[in-house]
Amino acid sequence: MRVNDMLKRSTRFLILMSTVLLSSNSFADWLNLTGKVKVISTYAHTNTIIVALEQKGSPIVGCSDTTSFAISKDLQPEARARMYSMALAAEASDSTITISYGGAANDCVKYDNNVSFRKIVRMIKN
């Protein structure tokens, strides 16, 4: 009985540690850029919102635009609206925000035939 209890505890511990390790790596590829909002662009033909900060950040292989970031049209409408509101508030108050964006080649938002932007995955108003 004792060996069985130890085996159960060891199994639980291994599952817990695996979960912690896997979840901590899920954000490891994010890049962060802090700055003031320079431009916010929206267009009638898409729900994608383009945000440019005063700083450009690191280019991402596969994303053709290196000056701006995109709030993807593929986000849930409420999540997209929260990010859009945060960008507008930062621009209106002349305060800084931190944009987190993916660092992998597939972390781009295709916009038009020849343009893709770095995808915003998190936004923090400072």
GROMACS .gro file of C-alpha atoms in nm:
model
  126
    1MET     CA    1   0.000   0.000   0.000
    2ARG     CA    2   0.280   0.236   0.081
    3VAL     CA    3   0.454   0.185  -0.250
    4ASN     CA    4   0.127   0.244  -0.429
    5ASP     CA    5   0.078   0.579  -0.248
    6MET     CA    6   0.432   0.686  -0.332
    7LEU     CA    7   0.374   0.596  -0.696
    8LYS     CA    8   0.054   0.805  -0.705
    9ARG     CA    9   0.231   1.102  -0.545
   10SER     CA   10   0.522   1.074  -0.786
   11THR     CA   11   0.286   1.059  -1.082
   12ARG     CA   12   0.095   1.366  -0.962
   13PHE     CA   13   0.421   1.553  -0.909
   14LEU     CA   14   0.546   1.466  -1.258
   15ILE     CA   15   0.218   1.576  -1.416
   16LEU     CA   16   0.224   1.903  -1.221
   17MET     CA   17   0.586   1.976  -1.312
   18SER     CA   18   0.527   1.893  -1.679
   19THR     CA   19   0.231   2.130  -1.688
   20VAL     CA   20   0.430   2.410  -1.526
   21LEU     CA   21   0.726   2.364  -1.759
   22LEU     CA   22   0.513   2.349  -2.072
   23SER     CA   23   0.309   2.655  -1.978
   24SER     CA   24   0.615   2.861  -1.889
   25ASN     CA   25   0.761   2.799  -2.235
   26SER     CA   26   0.444   2.900  -2.417
   27PHE     CA   27   0.528   3.270  -2.377
   28ALA     CA   28   0.903   3.237  -2.428
   29ASP     CA   29   0.895   3.350  -2.790
   30TRP     CA   30   0.718   3.679  -2.727
   31LEU     CA   31   0.906   4.000  -2.799
   32ASN     CA   32   0.812   4.319  -2.615
   33LEU     CA   33   0.825   4.680  -2.729
   34THR     CA   34   0.733   4.978  -2.512
   35GLY     CA   35   0.659   5.318  -2.658
   36LYS     CA   36   0.404   5.581  -2.747
   37VAL     CA   37   0.141   5.516  -3.011
   38LYS     CA   38   0.226   5.700  -3.332
   39VAL     CA   39  -0.054   5.585  -3.565
   40ILE     CA   40  -0.366   5.368  -3.545
   41SER     CA   41  -0.523   5.267  -3.877
   42THR     CA   42  -0.848   5.090  -3.957
   43TYR     CA   43  -1.003   5.024  -4.296
   44ALA     CA   44  -1.357   4.945  -4.408
   45HIS     CA   45  -1.259   4.627  -4.593
   46THR     CA   46  -1.105   4.445  -4.295
   47ASN     CA   47  -1.139   4.409  -3.919
   48THR     CA   48  -0.762   4.415  -3.873
   49ILE     CA   49  -0.634   4.718  -3.680
   50ILE     CA   50  -0.284   4.847  -3.753
   51VAL     CA   51  -0.085   5.008  -3.470
   52ALA     CA   52   0.252   5.183  -3.506
   53LEU     CA   53   0.463   5.292  -3.211
   54GLU     CA   54   0.736   5.553  -3.219
   55GLN     CA   55   0.988   5.266  -3.204
   56LYS     CA   56   0.988   4.992  -3.465
   57GLY     CA   57   1.086   4.682  -3.267
   58SER     CA   58   1.251   4.371  -3.405
   59PRO     CA   59   1.166   4.249  -3.754
   60ILE     CA   60   1.016   3.901  -3.786
   61VAL     CA   61   1.102   3.669  -4.073
   62GLY     CA   62   0.787   3.624  -4.278
   63CYS     CA   63   0.630   3.958  -4.183
   64SER     CA   64   0.683   4.204  -4.468
   65ASP     CA   65   0.606   4.520  -4.267
   66THR     CA   66   0.870   4.614  -4.009
   67THR     CA   67   0.721   4.942  -3.887
   68SER     CA   68   0.376   4.845  -3.757
   69PHE     CA   69   0.184   4.576  -3.569
   70ALA     CA   70  -0.161   4.424  -3.619
   71ILE     CA   71  -0.451   4.349  -3.390
   72SER     CA   72  -0.576   4.048  -3.583
   73LYS     CA   73  -0.926   4.020  -3.725
   74ASP     CA   74  -0.914   3.657  -3.609
   75LEU     CA   75  -0.931   3.752  -3.241
   76GLN     CA   76  -1.260   3.730  -3.058
   77PRO     CA   77  -1.442   4.063  -3.113
   78GLU     CA   78  -1.428   4.151  -2.743
   79ALA     CA   79  -1.053   4.084  -2.721
   80ARG     CA   80  -0.991   4.291  -3.035
   81ALA     CA   81  -1.207   4.574  -2.896
   82ARG     CA   82  -1.013   4.575  -2.566
   83MET     CA   83  -0.680   4.603  -2.747
   84TYR     CA   84  -0.815   4.873  -2.978
   85SER     CA   85  -0.950   5.070  -2.680
   86MET     CA   86  -0.619   5.040  -2.499
   87ALA     CA   87  -0.427   5.167  -2.803
   88LEU     CA   88  -0.670   5.459  -2.844
   89ALA     CA   89  -0.645   5.547  -2.473
   90ALA     CA   90  -0.265   5.541  -2.486
   91GLU     CA   91  -0.265   5.761  -2.795
   92ALA     CA   92  -0.516   6.008  -2.648
   93SER     CA   93  -0.331   6.036  -2.316
   94ASP     CA   94   0.015   6.044  -2.476
   95SER     CA   95   0.119   5.757  -2.250
   96THR     CA   96   0.321   5.447  -2.328
   97ILE     CA   97   0.205   5.093  -2.391
   98THR     CA   98   0.392   4.767  -2.415
   99ILE     CA   99   0.311   4.552  -2.716
  100SER     CA  100   0.403   4.185  -2.707
  101TYR     CA  101   0.428   4.011  -3.040
  102GLY     CA  102   0.530   3.666  -3.156
  103GLY     CA  103   0.885   3.607  -3.268
  104ALA     CA  104   0.826   3.314  -3.503
  105ALA     CA  105   0.779   3.334  -3.879
  106ASN     CA  106   0.415   3.227  -3.851
  107ASP     CA  107   0.335   3.508  -3.604
  108CYS     CA  108   0.229   3.741  -3.884
  109VAL     CA  109  -0.111   3.878  -3.980
  110LYS     CA  110  -0.171   3.868  -4.354
  111TYR     CA  111  -0.334   4.193  -4.453
  112ASP     CA  112  -0.335   4.229  -4.830
  113ASN     CA  113  -0.179   4.017  -5.101
  114ASN     CA  114   0.173   4.146  -5.040
  115VAL     CA  115   0.162   4.280  -4.683
  116SER     CA  116   0.180   4.103  -4.348
  117PHE     CA  117   0.224   4.261  -4.006
  118ARG     CA  118   0.364   4.138  -3.676
  119LYS     CA  119   0.074   4.000  -3.470
  120ILE     CA  120   0.003   4.162  -3.132
  121VAL     CA  121  -0.058   3.893  -2.871
  122ARG     CA  122  -0.068   4.114  -2.561
  123MET     CA  123  -0.092   4.483  -2.483
  124ILE     CA  124  -0.018   4.657  -2.152
  125LYS     CA  125  -0.096   5.023  -2.084
  126ASN     CA  126   0.188   5.157  -1.869
   0.00000   0.00000   0.00000
